[in-house]
Short mmCIF file of C-alpha atoms and ligand atoms in Angstrom, two decimals:
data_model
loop_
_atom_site.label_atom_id
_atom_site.label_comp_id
_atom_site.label_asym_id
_atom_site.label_seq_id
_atom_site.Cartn_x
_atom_site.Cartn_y
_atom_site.Cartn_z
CA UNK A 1 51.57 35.88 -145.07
CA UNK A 2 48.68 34.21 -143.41
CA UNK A 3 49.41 31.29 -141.95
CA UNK A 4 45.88 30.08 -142.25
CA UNK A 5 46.00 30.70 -145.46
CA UNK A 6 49.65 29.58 -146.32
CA UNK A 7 49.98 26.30 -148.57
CA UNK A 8 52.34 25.05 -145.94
CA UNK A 9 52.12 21.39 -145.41
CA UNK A 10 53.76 20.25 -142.00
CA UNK A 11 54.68 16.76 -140.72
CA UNK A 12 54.71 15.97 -136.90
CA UNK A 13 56.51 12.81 -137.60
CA UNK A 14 59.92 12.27 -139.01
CA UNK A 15 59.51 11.03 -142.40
CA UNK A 16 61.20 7.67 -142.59
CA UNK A 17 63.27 8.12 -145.90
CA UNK A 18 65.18 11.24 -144.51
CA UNK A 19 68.37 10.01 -143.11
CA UNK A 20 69.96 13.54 -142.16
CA UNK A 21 68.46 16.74 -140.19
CA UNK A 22 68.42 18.76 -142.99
CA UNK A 23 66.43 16.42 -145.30
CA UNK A 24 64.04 15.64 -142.39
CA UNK A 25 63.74 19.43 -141.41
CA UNK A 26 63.19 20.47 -144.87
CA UNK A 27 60.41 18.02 -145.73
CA UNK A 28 58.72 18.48 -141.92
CA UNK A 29 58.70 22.16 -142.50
CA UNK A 30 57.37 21.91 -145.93
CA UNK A 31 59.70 23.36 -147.69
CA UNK A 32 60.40 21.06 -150.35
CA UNK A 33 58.15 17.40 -151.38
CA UNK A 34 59.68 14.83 -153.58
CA UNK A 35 58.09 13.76 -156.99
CA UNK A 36 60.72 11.52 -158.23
CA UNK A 37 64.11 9.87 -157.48
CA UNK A 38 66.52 13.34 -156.71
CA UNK A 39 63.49 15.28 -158.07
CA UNK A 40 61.83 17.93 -155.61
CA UNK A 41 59.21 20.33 -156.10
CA UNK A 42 59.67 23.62 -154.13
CA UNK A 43 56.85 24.92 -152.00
CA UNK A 44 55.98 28.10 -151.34
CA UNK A 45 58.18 28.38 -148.24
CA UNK A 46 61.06 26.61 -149.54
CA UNK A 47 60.83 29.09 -152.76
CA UNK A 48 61.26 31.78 -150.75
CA UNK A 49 64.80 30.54 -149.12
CA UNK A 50 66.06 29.44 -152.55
CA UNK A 51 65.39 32.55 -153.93
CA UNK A 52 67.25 34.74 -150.86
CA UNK A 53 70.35 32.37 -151.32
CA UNK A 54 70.04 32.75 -154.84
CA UNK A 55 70.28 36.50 -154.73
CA UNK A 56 73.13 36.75 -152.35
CA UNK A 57 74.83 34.56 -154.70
CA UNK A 58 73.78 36.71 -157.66
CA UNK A 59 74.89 39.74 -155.72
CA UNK A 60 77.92 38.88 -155.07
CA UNK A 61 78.93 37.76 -158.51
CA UNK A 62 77.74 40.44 -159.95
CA UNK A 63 80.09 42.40 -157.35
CA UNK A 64 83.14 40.73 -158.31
CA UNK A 65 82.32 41.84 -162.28
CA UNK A 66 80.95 38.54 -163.83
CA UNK A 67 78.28 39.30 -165.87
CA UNK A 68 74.70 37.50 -165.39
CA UNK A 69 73.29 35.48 -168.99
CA UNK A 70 71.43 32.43 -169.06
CA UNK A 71 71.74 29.57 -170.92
CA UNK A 72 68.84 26.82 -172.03
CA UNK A 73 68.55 23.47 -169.79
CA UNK A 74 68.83 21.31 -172.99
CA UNK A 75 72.32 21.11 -175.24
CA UNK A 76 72.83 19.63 -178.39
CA UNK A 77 75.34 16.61 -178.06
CA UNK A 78 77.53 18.20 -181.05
CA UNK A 79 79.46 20.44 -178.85
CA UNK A 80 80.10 17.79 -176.47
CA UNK A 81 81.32 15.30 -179.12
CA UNK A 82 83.67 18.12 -179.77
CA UNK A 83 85.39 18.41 -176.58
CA UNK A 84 85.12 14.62 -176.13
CA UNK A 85 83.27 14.47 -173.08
CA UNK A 86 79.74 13.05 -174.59
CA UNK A 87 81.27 9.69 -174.03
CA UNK A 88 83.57 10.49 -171.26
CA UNK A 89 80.74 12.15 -169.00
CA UNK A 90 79.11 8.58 -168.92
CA UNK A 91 75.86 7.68 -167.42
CA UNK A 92 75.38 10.84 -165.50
CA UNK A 93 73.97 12.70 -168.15
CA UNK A 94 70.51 12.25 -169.26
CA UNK A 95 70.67 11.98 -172.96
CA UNK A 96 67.14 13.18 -175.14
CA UNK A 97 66.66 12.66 -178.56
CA UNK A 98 64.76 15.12 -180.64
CA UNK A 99 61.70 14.63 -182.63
CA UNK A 100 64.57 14.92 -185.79
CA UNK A 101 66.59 12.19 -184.23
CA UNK A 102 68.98 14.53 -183.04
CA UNK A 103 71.11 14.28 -180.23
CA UNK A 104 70.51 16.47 -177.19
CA UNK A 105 71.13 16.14 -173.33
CA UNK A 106 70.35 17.82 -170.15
CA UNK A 107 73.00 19.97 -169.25
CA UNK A 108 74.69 19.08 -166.05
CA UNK A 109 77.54 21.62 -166.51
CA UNK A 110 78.44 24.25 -169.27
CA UNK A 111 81.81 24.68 -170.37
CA UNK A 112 81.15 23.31 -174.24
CA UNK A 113 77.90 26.02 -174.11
CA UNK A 114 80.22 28.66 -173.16
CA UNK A 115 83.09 28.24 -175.16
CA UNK A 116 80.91 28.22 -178.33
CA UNK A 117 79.75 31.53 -176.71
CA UNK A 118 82.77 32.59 -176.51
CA UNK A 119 84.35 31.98 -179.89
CA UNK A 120 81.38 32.68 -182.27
CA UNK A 121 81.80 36.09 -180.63
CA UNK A 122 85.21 37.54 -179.16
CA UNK A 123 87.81 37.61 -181.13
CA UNK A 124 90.32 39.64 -179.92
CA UNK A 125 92.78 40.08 -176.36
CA UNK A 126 91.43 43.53 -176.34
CA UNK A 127 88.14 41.78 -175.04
CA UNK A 128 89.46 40.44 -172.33
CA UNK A 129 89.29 39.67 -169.81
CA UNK A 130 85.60 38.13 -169.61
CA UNK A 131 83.71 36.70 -166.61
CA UNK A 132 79.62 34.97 -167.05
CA UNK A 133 77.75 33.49 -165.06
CA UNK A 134 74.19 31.75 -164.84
CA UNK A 135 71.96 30.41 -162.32
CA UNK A 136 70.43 27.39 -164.02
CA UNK A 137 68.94 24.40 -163.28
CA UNK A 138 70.82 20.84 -164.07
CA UNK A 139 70.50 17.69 -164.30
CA UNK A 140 72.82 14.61 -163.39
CA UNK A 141 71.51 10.94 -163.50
CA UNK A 142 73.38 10.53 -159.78
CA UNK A 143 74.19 6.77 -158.86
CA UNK A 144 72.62 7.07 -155.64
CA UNK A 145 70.46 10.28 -155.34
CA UNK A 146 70.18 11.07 -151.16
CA UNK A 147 70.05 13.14 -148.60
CA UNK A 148 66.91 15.25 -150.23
CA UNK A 149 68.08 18.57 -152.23
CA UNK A 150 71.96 17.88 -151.02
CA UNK A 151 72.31 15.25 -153.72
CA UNK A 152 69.47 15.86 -155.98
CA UNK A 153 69.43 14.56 -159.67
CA UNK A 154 67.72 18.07 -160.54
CA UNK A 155 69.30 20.71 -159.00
CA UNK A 156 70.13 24.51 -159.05
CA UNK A 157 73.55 25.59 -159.66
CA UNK A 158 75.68 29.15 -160.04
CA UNK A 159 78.25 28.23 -162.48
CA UNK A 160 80.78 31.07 -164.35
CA UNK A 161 83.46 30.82 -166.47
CA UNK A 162 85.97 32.67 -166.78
CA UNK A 163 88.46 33.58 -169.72
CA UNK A 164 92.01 35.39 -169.84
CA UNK A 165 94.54 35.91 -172.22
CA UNK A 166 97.78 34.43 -170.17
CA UNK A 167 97.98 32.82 -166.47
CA UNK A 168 98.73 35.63 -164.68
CA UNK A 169 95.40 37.35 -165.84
CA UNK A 170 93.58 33.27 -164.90
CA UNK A 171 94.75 33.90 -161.68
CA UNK A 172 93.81 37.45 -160.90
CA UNK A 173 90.18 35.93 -162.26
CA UNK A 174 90.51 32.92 -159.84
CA UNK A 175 91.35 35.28 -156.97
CA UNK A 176 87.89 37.18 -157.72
CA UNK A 177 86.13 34.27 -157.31
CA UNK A 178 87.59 33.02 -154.56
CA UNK A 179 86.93 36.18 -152.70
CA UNK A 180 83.29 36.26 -153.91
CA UNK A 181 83.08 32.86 -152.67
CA UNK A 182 83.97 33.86 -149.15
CA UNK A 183 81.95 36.79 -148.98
CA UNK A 184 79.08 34.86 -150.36
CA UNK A 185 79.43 32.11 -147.49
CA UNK A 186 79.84 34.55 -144.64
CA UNK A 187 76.71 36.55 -146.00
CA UNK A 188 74.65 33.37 -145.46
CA UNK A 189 76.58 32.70 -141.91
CA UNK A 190 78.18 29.70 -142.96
CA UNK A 191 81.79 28.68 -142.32
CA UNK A 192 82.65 27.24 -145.48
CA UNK A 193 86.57 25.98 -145.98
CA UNK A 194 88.50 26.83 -148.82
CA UNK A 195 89.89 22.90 -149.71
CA UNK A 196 92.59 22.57 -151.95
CA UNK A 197 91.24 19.84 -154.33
CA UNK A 198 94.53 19.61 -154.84
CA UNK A 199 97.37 18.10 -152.94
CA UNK A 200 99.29 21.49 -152.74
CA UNK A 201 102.47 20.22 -154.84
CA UNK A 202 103.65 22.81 -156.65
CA UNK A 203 102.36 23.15 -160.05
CA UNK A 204 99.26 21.11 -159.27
CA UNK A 205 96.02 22.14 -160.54
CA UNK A 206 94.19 25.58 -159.23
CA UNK A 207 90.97 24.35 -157.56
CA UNK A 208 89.17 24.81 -154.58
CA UNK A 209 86.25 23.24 -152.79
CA UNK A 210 84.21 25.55 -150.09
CA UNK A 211 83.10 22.60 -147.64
CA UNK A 212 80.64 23.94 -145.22
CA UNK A 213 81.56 22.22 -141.35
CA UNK A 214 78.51 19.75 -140.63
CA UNK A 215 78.11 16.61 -138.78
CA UNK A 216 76.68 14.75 -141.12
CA UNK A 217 78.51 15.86 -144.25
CA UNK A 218 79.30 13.59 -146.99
CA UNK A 219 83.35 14.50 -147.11
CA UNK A 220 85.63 14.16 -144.65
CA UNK A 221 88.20 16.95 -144.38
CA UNK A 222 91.79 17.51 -142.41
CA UNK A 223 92.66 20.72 -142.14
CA UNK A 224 95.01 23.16 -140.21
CA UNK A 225 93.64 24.58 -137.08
CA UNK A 226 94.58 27.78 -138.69
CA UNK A 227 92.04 28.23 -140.49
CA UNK A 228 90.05 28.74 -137.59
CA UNK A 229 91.44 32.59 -136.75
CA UNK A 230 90.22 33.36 -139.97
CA UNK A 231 86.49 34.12 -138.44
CA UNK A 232 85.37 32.92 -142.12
CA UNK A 233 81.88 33.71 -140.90
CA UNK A 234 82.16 37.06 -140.51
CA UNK A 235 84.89 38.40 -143.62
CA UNK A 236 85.13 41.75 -143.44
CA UNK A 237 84.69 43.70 -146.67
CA UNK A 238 87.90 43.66 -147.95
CA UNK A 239 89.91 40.67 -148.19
CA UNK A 240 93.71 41.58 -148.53
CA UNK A 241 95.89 39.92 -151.13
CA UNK A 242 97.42 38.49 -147.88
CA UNK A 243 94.88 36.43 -146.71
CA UNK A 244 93.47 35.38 -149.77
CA UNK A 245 97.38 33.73 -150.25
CA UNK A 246 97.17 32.63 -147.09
CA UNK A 247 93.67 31.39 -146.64
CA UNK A 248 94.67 29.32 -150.23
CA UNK A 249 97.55 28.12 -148.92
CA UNK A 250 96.42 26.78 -145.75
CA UNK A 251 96.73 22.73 -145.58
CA UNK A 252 93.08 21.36 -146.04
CA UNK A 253 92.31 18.09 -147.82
CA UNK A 254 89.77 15.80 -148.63
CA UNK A 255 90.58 12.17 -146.63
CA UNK A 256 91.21 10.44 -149.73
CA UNK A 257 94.20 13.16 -149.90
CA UNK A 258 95.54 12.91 -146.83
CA UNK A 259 98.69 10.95 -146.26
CA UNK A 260 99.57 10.97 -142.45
CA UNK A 261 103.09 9.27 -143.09
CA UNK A 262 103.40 12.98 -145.03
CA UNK A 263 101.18 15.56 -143.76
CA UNK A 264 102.97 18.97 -143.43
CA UNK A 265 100.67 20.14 -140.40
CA UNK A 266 101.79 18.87 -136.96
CA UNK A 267 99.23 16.11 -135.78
CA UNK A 268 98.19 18.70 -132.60
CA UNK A 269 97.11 21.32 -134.75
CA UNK A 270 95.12 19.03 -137.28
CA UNK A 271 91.18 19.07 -137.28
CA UNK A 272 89.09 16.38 -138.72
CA UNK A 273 85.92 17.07 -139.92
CA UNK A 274 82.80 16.73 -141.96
CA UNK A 275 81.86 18.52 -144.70
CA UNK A 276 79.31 19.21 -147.28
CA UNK A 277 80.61 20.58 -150.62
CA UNK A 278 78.95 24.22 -151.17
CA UNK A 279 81.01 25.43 -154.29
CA UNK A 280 83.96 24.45 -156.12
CA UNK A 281 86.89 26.92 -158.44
CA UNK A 282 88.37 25.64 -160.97
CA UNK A 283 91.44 26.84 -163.39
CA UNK A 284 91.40 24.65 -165.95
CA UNK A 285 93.71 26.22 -168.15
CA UNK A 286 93.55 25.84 -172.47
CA UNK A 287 91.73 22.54 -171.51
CA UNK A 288 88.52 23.51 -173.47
CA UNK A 289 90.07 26.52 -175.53
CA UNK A 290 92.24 24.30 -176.99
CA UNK A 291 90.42 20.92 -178.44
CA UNK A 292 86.89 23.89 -179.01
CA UNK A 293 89.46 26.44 -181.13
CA UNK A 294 88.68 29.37 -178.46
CA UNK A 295 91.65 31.97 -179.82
CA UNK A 296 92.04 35.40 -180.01
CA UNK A 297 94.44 37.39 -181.58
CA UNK A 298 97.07 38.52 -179.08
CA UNK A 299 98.68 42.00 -178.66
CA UNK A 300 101.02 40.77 -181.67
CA UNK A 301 98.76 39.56 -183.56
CA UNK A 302 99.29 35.42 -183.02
CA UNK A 303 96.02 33.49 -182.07
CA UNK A 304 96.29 32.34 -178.31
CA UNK A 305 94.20 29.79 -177.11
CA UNK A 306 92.12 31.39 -174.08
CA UNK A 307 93.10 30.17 -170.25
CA UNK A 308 89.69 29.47 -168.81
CA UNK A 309 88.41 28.70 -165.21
CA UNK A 310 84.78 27.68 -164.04
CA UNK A 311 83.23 27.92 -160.75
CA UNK A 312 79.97 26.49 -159.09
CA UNK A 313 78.00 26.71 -156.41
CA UNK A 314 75.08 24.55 -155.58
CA UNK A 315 72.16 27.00 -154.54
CA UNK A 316 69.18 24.44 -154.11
CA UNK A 317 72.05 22.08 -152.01
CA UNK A 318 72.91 25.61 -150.30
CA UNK A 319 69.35 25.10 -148.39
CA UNK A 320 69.88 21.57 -147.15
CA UNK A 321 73.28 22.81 -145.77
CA UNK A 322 72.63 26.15 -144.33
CA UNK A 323 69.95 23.93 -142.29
CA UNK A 324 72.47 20.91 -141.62
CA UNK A 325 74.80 23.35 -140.09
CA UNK A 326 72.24 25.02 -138.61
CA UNK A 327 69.04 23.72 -136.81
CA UNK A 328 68.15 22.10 -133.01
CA UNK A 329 65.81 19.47 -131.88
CA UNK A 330 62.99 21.93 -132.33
CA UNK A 331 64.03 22.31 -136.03
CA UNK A 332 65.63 24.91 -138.40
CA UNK A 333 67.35 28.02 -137.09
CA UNK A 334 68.02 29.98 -140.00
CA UNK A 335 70.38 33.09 -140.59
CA UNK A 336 68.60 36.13 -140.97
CA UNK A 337 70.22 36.43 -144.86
CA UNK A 338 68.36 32.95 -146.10
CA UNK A 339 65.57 33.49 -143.74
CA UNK A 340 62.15 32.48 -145.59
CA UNK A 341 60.75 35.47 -143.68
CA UNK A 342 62.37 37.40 -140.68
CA UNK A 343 59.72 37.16 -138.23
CA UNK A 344 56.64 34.90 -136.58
CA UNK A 345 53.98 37.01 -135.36
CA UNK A 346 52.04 34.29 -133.28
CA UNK A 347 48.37 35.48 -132.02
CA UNK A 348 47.63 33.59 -128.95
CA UNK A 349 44.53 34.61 -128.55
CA UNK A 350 42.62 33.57 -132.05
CA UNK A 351 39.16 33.21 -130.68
CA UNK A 352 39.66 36.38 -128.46
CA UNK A 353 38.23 39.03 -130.38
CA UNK A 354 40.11 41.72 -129.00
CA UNK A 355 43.53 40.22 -129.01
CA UNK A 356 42.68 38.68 -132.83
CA UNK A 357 41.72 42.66 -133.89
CA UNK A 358 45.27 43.80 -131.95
CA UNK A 359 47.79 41.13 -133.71
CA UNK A 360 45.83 42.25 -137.14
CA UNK A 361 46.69 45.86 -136.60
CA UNK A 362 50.44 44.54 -135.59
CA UNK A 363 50.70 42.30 -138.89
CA UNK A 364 49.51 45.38 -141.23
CA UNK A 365 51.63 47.31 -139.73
CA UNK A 366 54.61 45.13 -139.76
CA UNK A 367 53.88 44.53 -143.63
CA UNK A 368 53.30 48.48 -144.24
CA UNK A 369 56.83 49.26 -143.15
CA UNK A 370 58.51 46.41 -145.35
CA UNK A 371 58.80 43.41 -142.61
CA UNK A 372 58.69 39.68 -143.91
CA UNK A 373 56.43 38.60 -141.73
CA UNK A 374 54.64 35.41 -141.22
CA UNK A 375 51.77 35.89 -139.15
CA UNK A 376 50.47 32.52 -137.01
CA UNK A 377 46.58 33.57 -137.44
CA UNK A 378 45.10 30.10 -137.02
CA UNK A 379 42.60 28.97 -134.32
CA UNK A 380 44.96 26.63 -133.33
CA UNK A 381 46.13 25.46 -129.34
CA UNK A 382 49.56 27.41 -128.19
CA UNK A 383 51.53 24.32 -128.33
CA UNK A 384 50.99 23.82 -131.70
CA UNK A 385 51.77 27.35 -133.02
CA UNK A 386 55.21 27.28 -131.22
CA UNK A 387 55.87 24.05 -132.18
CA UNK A 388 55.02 25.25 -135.71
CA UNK A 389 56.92 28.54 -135.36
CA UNK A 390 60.31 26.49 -134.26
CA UNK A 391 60.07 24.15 -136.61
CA UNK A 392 60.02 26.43 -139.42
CA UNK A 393 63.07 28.60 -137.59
CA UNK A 394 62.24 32.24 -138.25
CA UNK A 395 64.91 34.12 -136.92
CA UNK A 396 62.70 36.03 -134.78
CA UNK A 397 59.27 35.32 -132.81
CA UNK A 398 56.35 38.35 -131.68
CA UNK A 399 54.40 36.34 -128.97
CA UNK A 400 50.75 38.55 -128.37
CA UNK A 401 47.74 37.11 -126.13
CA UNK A 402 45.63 38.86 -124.50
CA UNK A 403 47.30 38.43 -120.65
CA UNK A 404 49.91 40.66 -122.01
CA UNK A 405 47.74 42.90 -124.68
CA UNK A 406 46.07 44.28 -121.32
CA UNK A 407 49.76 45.79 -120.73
CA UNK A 408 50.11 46.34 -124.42
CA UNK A 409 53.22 44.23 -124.81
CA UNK A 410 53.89 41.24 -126.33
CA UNK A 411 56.83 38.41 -126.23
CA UNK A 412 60.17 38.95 -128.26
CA UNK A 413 61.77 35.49 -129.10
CA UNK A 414 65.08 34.63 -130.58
CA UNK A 415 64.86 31.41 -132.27
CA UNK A 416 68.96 30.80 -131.81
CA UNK A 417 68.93 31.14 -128.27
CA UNK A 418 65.29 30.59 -126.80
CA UNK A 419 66.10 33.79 -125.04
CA UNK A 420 62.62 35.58 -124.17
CA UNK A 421 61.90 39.28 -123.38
CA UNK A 422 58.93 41.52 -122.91
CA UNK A 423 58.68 43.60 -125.61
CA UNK A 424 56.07 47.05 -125.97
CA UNK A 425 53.83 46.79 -128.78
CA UNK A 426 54.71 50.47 -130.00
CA UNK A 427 58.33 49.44 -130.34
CA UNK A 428 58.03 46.17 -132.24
CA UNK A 429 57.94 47.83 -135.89
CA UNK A 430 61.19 49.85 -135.48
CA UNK A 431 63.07 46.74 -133.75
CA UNK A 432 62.52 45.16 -136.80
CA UNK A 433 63.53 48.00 -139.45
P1 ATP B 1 79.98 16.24 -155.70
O1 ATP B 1 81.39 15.81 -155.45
O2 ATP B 1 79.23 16.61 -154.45
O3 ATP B 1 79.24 15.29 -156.60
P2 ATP B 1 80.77 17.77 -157.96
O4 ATP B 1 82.23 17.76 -157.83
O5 ATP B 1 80.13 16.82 -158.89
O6 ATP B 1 80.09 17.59 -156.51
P3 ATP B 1 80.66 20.29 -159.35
O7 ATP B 1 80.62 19.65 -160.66
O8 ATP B 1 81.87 21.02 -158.95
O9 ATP B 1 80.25 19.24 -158.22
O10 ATP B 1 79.37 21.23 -159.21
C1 ATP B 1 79.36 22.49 -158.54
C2 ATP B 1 78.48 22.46 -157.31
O11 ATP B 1 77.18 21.96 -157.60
C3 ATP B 1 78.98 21.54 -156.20
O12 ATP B 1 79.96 22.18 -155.43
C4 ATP B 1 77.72 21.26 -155.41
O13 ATP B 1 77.48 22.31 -154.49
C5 ATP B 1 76.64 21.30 -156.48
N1 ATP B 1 76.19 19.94 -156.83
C6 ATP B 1 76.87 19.01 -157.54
N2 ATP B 1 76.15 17.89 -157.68
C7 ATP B 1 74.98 18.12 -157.04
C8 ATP B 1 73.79 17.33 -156.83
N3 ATP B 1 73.68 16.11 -157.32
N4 ATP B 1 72.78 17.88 -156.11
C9 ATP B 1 72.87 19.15 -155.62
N5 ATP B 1 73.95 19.92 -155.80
C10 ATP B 1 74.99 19.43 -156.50
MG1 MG B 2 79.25 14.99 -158.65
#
């Protein structure tokens, strides 16, 4: 892409409403520009990162087995009057009424959806067990919408449920997820902690937060320093029964679960830290399956009400994250996996016909052998194209003017580090591939 001709709208000054980096970053870069209360539209740059995290995401469910649908945005209140949450859910769900007068809402979750799925159309234990997923947009009428696309009131979410004929089978389903959830994390570099949301008495519920490690996180988090030799950024491809008991098992708490007087982890090794929420697991047992008349018929022929689990992720809050956990005072730094493209080809010399005619060869190319590049084209001062270039925090930076097109080399530039190094313009394609 063009910069020049890139729909890319920049801000030199820090917008006053954004209170965090990552809000700030994302509305300086133009990635995202708000048209409501927790309503953002998603430009053309910001797309492109929602749509990388997105497909990790989608990758790696589909790698665990869950199986991709899609459900619609709006419900019909019926389902929800069933499992008695219409009232309970309360004033964070946008209610609609029909041009029939009937009842419908905004979905901000699916578990009535599903388990009408799932009824009207497995019947047996033979079926199981059964994994789906979608990656759909929600709505929730948040008290106080903030902090740009990390609390939105529209937002994009992963969420799968899962259902299995006894506990044992839950569990083995939980596990998957939980494992997909790691590997999904470490794809997108983050170190995300496995929380209980629990307070680890036995018997308590099965559920899990992933809280990625940020300063200016909206949870607060104690954990055991353990959890540190996991290298949670960089899982390996197999994750061992072991550690996925261990790793579950590990004390980590919200602050509102923490009891000092009581804490099993010795005060040296405990962290304190903030945290935003990424995902969350859930085994929720017959909760649904029960009041919604889920059953199949088991292996002797009684009708068992299904044990069910759900599990979310928030992709669009994913963005604001990845760049709270990751960005400098120059702006974002992102990982090469959510990267909106992978390199910054910046021509120095725009009104220099000779360098302009050498950095258009370069971009062609670059684009011919299947780089994402974004190619700084403009007739624009230096300053301002690195400026630019930072700010938007492609991993990787191709510097050409003509002082160093006379040697036919350009400069290589990590964004992460700031480290600089001459690089031969024959040998730029194949670092990149
Ligand atoms: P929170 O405590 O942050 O409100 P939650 O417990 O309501 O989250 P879940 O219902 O478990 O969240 O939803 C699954 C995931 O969706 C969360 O882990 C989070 O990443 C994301 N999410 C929830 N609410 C929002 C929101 N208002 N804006 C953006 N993402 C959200
Ligand atoms: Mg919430």
């Amino acid at each position: 892409m063009r910069l020049s001709q890139y729909f890319l709208p920049t801000l030199k000054e820090n917008p006053a409403e954004a209170k965090i980096a990552s809000h700030r970053l994302m509305l300086r870069a133009g990635l995202v520009r708000q048209t409501g209360s927790g309503l953002y539209i998603w430009l053309p740059l910001g797309l492109r990162v929602l749509k990388k995290i997105e497909n990790i995401v989608r990758e790696e469910q589909d790698r665990s087995g869950a199986q991709e649908i899609l459900m619609p945005t709006i419900q019909n209140a019926d389902l929800w009057k069933e499992s008695g949450r219409y009232e309970a859910y309360g004033k964070e769900m946008l209610r609609i009424t029909d041009r029939h007068g009937k009842e419908m809402l905004y979905g901000p979750t699916n578990e009535e959806m599903i388990t009408d799925l799932f009824r009207n159309n497995v019947q047996s234990y033979k079926d199981l067990p059964k994994n789906l997923y979608h990656i759909q947009w929600k709505f929730r009428d948040e008290v106080r919408p903030r902090y740009g696309v990390m609390r939105g009131r529209e937002f994009l979410m992963k969420d799968n449920y899962s259902f299995d004929i006894d506990k044992e089978a839950a569990k083995i389903s939980y596990d998957k997820m939980f494992v997909a959830y790691l590997k999904t994390f470490a794809r997108l570099g983050l170190v995300a902690i496995p929380v209980r949301a629990d307070t680890g008495a036995i018997g308590g519920e099965l559920s899990h937060e992933f809280q990625i490690l940020a300063a200016e996180g909206e949870s607060t988090i104690y954990y055991d320093k353990a959890i540190e030799s996991f290298d949670l950024k960089s899982l390996a491809e197999d994750i061992s029964p072991d550690i996925i008991q261990k790793l579950q098992s590990i004390y980590a708490v919200e602050e509102e679960k923490h009891d000092a007087d009581n804490c099993p982890v010795a005060k040296e090794n405990l962290r304190i830290a903030k945290g935003v929420e990424a995902g969350h697991i859930f085994n929720f047992g017959t909760k649904y399956s029960e009041v919604m008349n889920a059953k199949v018929s088991g292996s002797d022929g009684s009708m068992i009400a299904v044990e069910m689990g759900s599990y979310g992720i928030g992709v669009s809050r994913l963005v604001g994250a990845i760049i709270e956990a990751s960005n400098d005072e120059n702006g974002i730094i992102w990982p090469e996996a959510a990267a909106p493209y992978k390199v910054g080809l910046i021509n120095l010399g725009a009104k220099n016909e000779e360098c302009t005619e050498a950095c258009d060869a370069l971009y062609k190319k670059m684009q011919a052998a299947g780089i994402e590049v974004l190619y700084d084209d403009r007739k624009a001062g230096a300053g301002q194209k690195f400026a630019t270039m930072d700010l938007i925090g492609v991993p990787y930076q191709i510097i050409l003017g003509p002082r160093g097109l006379k040697n036919n080399s350009a400069e290589f530039k990590i964004r992460k580090t700031g480290e600089k190094t001459e690089i031969n313009l024959d040998e730029i394609v194949s670092k990149f591939i």
